[in-house]
Coordinates of C-alpha atoms and ligand atoms in Angstrom, one line a residue:
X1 CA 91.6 74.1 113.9
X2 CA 89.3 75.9 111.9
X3 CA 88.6 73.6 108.9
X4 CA 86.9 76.1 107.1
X5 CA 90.1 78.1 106.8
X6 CA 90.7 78.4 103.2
X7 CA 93.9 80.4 101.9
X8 CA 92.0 81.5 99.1
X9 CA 89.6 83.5 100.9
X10 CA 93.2 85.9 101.5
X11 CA 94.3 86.5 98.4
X12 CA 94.8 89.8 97.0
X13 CA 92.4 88.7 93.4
X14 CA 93.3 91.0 90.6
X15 CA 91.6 91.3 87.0
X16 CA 94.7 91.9 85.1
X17 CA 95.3 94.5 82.1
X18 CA 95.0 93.1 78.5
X19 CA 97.7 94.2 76.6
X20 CA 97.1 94.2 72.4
X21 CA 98.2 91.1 70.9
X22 CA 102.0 90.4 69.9
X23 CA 101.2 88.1 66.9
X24 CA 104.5 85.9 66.1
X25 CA 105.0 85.9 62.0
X26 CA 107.1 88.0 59.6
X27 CA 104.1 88.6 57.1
X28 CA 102.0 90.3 59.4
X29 CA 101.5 94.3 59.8
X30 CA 101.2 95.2 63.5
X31 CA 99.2 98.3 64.5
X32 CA 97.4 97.3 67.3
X33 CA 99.9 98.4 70.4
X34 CA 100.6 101.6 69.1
X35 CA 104.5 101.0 68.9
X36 CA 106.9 103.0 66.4
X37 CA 107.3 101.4 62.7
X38 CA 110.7 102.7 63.0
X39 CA 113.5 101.6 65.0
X40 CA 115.4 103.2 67.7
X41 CA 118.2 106.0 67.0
X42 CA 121.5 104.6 65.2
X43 CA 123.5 104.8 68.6
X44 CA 121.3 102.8 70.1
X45 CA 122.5 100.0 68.3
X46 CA 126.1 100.8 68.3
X47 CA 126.4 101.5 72.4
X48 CA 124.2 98.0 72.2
X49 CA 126.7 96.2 70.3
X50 CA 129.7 97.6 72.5
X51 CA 128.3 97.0 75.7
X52 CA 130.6 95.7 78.8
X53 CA 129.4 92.2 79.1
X54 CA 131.4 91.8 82.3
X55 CA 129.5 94.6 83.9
X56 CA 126.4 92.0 83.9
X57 CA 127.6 90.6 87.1
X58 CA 127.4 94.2 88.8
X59 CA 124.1 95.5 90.4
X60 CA 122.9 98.6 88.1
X61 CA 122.9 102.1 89.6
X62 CA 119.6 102.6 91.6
X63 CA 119.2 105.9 90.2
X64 CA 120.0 105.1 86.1
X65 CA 122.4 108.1 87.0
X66 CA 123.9 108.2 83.1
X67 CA 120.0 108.4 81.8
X68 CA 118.9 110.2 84.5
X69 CA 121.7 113.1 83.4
X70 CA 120.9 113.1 80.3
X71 CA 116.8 113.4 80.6
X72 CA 117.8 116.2 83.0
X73 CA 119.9 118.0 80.5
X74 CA 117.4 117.7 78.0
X75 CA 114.3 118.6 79.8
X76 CA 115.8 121.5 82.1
X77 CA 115.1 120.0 85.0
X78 CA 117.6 119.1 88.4
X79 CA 117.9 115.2 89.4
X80 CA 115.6 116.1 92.3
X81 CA 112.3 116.6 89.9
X82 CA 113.2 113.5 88.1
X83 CA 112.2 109.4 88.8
X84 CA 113.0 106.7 86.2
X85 CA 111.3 103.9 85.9
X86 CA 110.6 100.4 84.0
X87 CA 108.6 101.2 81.6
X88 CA 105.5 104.1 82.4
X89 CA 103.5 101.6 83.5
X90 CA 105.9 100.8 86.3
X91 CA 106.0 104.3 87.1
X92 CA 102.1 104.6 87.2
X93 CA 101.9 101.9 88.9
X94 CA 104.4 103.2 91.8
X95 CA 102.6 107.0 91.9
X96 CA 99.4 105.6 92.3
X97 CA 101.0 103.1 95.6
X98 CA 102.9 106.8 96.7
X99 CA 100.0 109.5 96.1
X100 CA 96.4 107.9 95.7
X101 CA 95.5 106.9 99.5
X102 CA 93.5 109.8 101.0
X103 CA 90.6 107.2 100.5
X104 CA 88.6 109.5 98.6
X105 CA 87.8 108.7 94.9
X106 CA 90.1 109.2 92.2
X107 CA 89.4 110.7 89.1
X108 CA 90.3 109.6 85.7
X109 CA 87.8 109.8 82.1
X110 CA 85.4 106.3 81.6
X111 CA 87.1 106.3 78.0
X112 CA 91.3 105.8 78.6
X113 CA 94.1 103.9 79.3
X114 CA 92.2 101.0 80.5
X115 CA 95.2 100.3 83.0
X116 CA 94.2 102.7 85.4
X117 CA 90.9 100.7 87.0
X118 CA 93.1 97.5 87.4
X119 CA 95.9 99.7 89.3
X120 CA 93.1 101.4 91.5
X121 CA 91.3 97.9 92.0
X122 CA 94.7 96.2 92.6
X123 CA 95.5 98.7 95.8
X124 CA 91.9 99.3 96.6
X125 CA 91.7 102.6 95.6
X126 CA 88.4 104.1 95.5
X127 CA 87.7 105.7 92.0
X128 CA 84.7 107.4 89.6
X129 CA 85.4 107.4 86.1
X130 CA 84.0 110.8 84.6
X131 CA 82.3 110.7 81.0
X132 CA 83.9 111.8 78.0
X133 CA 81.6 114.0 76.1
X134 CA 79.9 113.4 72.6
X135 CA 82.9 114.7 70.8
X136 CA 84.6 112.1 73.4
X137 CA 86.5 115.3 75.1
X138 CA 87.6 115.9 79.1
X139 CA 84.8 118.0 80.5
X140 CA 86.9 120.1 82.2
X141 CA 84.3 120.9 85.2
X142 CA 84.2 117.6 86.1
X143 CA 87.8 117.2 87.6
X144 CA 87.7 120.6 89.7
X145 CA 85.7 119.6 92.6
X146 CA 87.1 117.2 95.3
X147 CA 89.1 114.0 94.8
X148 CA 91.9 112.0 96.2
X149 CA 93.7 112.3 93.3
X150 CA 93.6 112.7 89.4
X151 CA 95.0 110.8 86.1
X152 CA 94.3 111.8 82.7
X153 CA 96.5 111.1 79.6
X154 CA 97.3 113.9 77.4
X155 CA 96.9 113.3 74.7
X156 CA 94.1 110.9 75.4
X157 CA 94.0 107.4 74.6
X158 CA 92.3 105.6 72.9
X159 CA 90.8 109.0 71.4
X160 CA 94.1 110.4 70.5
X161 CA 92.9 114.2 71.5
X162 CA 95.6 117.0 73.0
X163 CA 93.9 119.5 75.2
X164 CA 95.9 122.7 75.7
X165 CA 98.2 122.9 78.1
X166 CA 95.4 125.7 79.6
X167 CA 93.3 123.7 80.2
X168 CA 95.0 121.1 82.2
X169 CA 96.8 124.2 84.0
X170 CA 93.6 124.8 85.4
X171 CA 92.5 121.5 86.5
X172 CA 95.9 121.2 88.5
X173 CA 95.2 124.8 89.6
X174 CA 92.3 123.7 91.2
X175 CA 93.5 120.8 92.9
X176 CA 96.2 121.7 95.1
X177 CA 95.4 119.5 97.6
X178 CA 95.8 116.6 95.4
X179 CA 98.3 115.1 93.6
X180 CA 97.5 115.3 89.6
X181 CA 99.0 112.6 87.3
X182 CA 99.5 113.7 83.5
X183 CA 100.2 110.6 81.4
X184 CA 102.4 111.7 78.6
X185 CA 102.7 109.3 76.7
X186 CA 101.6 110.6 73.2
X187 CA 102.7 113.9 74.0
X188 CA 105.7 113.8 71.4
X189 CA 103.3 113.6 68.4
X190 CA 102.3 117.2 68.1
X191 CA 101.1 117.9 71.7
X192 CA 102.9 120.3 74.6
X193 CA 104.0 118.7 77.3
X194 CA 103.0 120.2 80.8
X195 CA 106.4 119.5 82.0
X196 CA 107.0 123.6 82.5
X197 CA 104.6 123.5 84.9
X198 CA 106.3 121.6 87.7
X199 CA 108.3 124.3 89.3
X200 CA 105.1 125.9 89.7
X201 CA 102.5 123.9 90.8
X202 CA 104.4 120.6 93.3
X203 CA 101.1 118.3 93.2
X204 CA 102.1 117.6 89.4
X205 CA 103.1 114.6 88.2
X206 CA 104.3 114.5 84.4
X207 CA 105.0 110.7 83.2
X208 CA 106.4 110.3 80.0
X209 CA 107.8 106.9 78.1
X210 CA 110.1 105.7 75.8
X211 CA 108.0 103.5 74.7
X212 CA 106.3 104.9 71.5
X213 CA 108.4 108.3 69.9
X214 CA 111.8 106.7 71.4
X215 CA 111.1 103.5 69.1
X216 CA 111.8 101.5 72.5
X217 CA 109.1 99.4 73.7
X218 CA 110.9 96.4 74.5
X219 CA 113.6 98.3 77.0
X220 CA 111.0 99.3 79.2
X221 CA 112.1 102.6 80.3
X222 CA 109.5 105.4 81.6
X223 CA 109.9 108.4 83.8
X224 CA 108.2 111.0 86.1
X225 CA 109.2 114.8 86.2
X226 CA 107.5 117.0 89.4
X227 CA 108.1 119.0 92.8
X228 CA 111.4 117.3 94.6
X229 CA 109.0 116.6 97.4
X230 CA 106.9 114.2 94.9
X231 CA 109.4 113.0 93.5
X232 CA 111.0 112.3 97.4
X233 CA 107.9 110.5 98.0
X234 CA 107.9 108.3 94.9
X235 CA 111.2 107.5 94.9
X236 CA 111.3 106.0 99.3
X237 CA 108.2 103.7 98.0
X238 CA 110.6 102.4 95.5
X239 CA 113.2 101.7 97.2
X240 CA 111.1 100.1 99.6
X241 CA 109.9 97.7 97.0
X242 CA 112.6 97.2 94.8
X243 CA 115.8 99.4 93.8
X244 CA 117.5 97.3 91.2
X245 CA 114.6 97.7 88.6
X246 CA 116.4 99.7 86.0
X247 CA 118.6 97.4 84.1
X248 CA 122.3 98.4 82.9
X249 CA 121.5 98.5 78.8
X250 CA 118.3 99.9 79.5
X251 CA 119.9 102.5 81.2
X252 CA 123.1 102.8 78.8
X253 CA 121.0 102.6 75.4
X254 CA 118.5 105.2 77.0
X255 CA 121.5 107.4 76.9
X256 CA 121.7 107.1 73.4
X257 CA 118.1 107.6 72.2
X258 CA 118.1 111.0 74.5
X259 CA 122.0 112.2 72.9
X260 CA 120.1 112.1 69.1
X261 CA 117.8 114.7 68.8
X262 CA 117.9 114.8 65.0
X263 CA 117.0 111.1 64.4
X264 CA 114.5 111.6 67.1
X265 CA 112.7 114.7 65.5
X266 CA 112.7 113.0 62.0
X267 CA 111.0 109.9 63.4
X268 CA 108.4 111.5 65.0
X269 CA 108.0 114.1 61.8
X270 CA 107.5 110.9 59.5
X271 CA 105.1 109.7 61.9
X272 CA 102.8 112.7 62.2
X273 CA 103.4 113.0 58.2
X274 CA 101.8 109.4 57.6
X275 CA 99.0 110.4 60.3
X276 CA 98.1 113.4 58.7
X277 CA 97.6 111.9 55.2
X278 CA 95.6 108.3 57.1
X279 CA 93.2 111.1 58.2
X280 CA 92.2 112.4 54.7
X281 CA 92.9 108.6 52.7
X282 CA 90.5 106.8 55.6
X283 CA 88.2 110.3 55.7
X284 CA 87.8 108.9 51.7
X285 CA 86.8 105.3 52.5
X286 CA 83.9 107.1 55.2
X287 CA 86.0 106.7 58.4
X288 CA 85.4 109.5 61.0
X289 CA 87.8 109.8 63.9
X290 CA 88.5 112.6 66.8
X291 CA 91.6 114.9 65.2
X292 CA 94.2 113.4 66.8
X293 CA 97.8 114.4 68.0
X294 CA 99.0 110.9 68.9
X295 CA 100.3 108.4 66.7
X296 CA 97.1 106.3 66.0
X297 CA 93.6 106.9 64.8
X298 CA 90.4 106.5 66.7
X299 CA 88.3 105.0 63.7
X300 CA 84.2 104.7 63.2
X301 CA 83.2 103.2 59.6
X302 CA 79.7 105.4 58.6
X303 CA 78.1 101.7 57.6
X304 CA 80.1 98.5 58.5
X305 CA 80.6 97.8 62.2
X306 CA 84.1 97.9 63.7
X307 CA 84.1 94.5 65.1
X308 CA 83.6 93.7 61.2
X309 CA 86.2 95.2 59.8
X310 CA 88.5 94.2 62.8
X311 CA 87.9 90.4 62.1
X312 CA 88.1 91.1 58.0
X313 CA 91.8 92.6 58.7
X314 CA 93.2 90.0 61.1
X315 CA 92.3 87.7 58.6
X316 CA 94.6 89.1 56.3
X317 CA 97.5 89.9 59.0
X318 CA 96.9 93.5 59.6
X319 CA 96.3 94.2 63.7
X320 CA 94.2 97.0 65.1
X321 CA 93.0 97.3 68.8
X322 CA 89.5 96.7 69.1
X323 CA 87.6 96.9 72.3
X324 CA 83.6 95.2 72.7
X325 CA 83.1 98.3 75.5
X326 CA 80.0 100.3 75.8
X327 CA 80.6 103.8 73.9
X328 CA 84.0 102.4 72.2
X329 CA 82.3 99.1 70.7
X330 CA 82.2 100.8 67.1
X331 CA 85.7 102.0 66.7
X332 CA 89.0 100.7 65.9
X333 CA 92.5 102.2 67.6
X334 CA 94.8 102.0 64.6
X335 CA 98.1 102.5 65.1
X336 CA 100.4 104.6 62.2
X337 CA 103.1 102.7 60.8
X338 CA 105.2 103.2 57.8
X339 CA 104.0 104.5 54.5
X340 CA 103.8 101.0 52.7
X341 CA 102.0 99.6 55.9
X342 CA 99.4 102.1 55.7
X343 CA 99.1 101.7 52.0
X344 CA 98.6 98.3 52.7
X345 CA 96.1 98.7 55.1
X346 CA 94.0 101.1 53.0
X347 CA 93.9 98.9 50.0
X348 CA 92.8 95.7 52.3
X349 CA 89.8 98.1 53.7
X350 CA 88.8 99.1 50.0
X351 CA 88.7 95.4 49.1
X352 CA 86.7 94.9 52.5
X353 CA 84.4 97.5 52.7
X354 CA 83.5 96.5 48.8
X355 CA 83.0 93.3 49.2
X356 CA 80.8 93.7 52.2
X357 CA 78.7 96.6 50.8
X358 CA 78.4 94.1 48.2
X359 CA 76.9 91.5 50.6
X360 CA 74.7 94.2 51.3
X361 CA 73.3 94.5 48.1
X362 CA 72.9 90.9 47.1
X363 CA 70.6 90.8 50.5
X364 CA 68.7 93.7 49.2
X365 CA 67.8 92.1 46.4
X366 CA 66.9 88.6 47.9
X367 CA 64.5 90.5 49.6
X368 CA 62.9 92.2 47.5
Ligands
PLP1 C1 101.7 102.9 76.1 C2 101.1 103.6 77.2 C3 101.7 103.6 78.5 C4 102.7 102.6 78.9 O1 103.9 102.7 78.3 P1 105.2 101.9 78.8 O2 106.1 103.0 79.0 O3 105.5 101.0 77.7 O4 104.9 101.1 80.1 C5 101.2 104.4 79.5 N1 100.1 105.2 79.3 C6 99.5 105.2 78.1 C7 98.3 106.1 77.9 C8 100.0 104.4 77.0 O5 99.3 104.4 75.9

């Protein structure tokens, strides 16, 4: 026997994803994981509350067939160009398994959803990450030549930018022999969703979430709309991995959030209200930020460093996402949340920013 033999020379090592922290705490004001202030639709609660506890003991449907009607009816499209999964991530996760193993490099921006290098390391997928530019937008040129494959958010994230739906026409245009992966997640927040694109072009991939306009995070519910034939594909490595994923009130409380499209609308309206007016209150304090069209900010102070002013607010209970990466390390992603949460945010960055300008000045004159 080979005593050298070690089981951990054989294991599939993975560096995992780092979500935003979820503090515990009633006083606190969370806006680091970009989740709605606002909770989900009314029927939501009332299909939860009347819920057929004895159905527990049954297996789910496979195919969420109540939700999946309903996203069909409300997006135009047949069951066939639909896949529902648990949460987008899961679905991601599952599109990159089905359409990313040509074994030439994937594409995807060096300033995103940080989720897609540990899904490409995880399954050994070979990628290049392609540079924002100074205004931290998609160059365009860079995704047309060849690839095994493409991912880009629209809007991005962290940076919150929409690129027109032209633009990311072309890049699928151009890439017809590979499968091109729109990550919708923001999209709701004033963007156009590429979603009318699928019956023409079958190597796009739109994934979309319920996680942020829906107000429903913590059902985990995401889904993919494309060609049937992707959507074949995506759906046989599924059920080759697992087909119970999508869980009975997940998929019965989805129903609900889709069914209201009033309560729905004014959500997301108050949202991009409380945006709009963050851009010109934080523009006062000397924040500058990309214009963005998803529901959070992308936030540079003009003299006090982010890492600062991140520390400073978590100190007095107020999250933002703060990453200590090259090109990012002087930003903060803040997410929107109500009006009173943003009013309390600005107010604790007035007292902040004073009191370390301040500092500043106090040193200025010790050394003079
Ligand atoms: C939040 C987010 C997701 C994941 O959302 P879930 O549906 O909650 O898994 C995917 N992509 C981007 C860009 C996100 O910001």
């Amino acid at each position: 026997m080979n005593k050298t033999m070690d089981w951990e020379q054989n294991v599939r090592r993975a560096e995992p994803y780092v979500p935003g922290e979820q503090p515990g705490g009633r006083s606190i004001i969370k806006l680091n994981t970009n989740e709605c202030p606002y909770p989900p639709a009314p029927g939501v609660r009332r299909r939860a509350e009347s819920l057929d506890f004895d159905r527990l003991r049954l297996y789910p449907d496979t195919e969420a067939g109540p939700l999946a009607a309903a996203l069909c009816e409300y997006y135009g499209v047949r069951p066939e160009q639909l896949f529902i999964g648990v949460g987008s991530d899961d679905v991601l996760a599952m599109a990159f398994l089905t359409f990313f193993n040509s074994g030439k490099p994937i594409l995807f921006p060096d300033i995103t959803y940080s989720f897609y290098h540990v899904w490409a390391q995880l399954y050994r997928i070979p990628y290049v990450r392609k540079p924002l530019d100074r205004e931290l937008r998609i160059v365009k040129e860079d995704y047309l030549g060849e690839n095994g494959g493409i991912i880009i958010p629209n809007p991005n994230a962290p940076t919150g930018i929409f690129e027109e739906v032209g633009v990311m026409e072309e890049i699928i245009a151009a890439n017809r022999g590979s499968v091109v992966i729109l990550d919708e997640a923001y999209v709701d927040f004033g963007g156009e969703s590429c979603q009318k694109l699928i019956d023409q072009y079958d190597n796009l991939l739109v994934v979309q979430t319920f996680s942020k306009s829906r107000a429903m995070a913590g059902m985990r519910i995401g889904f993919a709309m494309g060609s049937p034939k992707l959507i074949r594909c995506l759906k046989d490595v599924k059920f080759s991995f697992n087909s119970y994923t999508m869980n009975m009130p997940s998929i019965e409380l989805g129903v609900e959030s889709v069914r209201d499209e009033g309560y729905f609308r004014a959500t997301v309206d108050k949202v991009i209200a409380t945006r709009e007016r963050m851009k010109g209150e934080l523009g006062r304090l000397g924040f500058s930020f990309p214009d963005s069209k998803a529901n959070f900010l992308f936030a540079s102070h003009e003299s006090v460093p982010a890492r600062r002013i991140f520390e400073e607010l978590k100190g007095e209970g107020i999250y933002v996402r703060y990453w200590d990466q090259p090109r990012i390390s002087n930003r903060l992603r803040i997410t929107v949340g109500t009006d009173r949460e943003m009013d309390m945010l600005i107010e604790k960055l007035e007292a902040i920013l004073h009191r370390i300008s301040g500092e500043g000045a106090e040193m200025e004159k010790k050394n003079d």
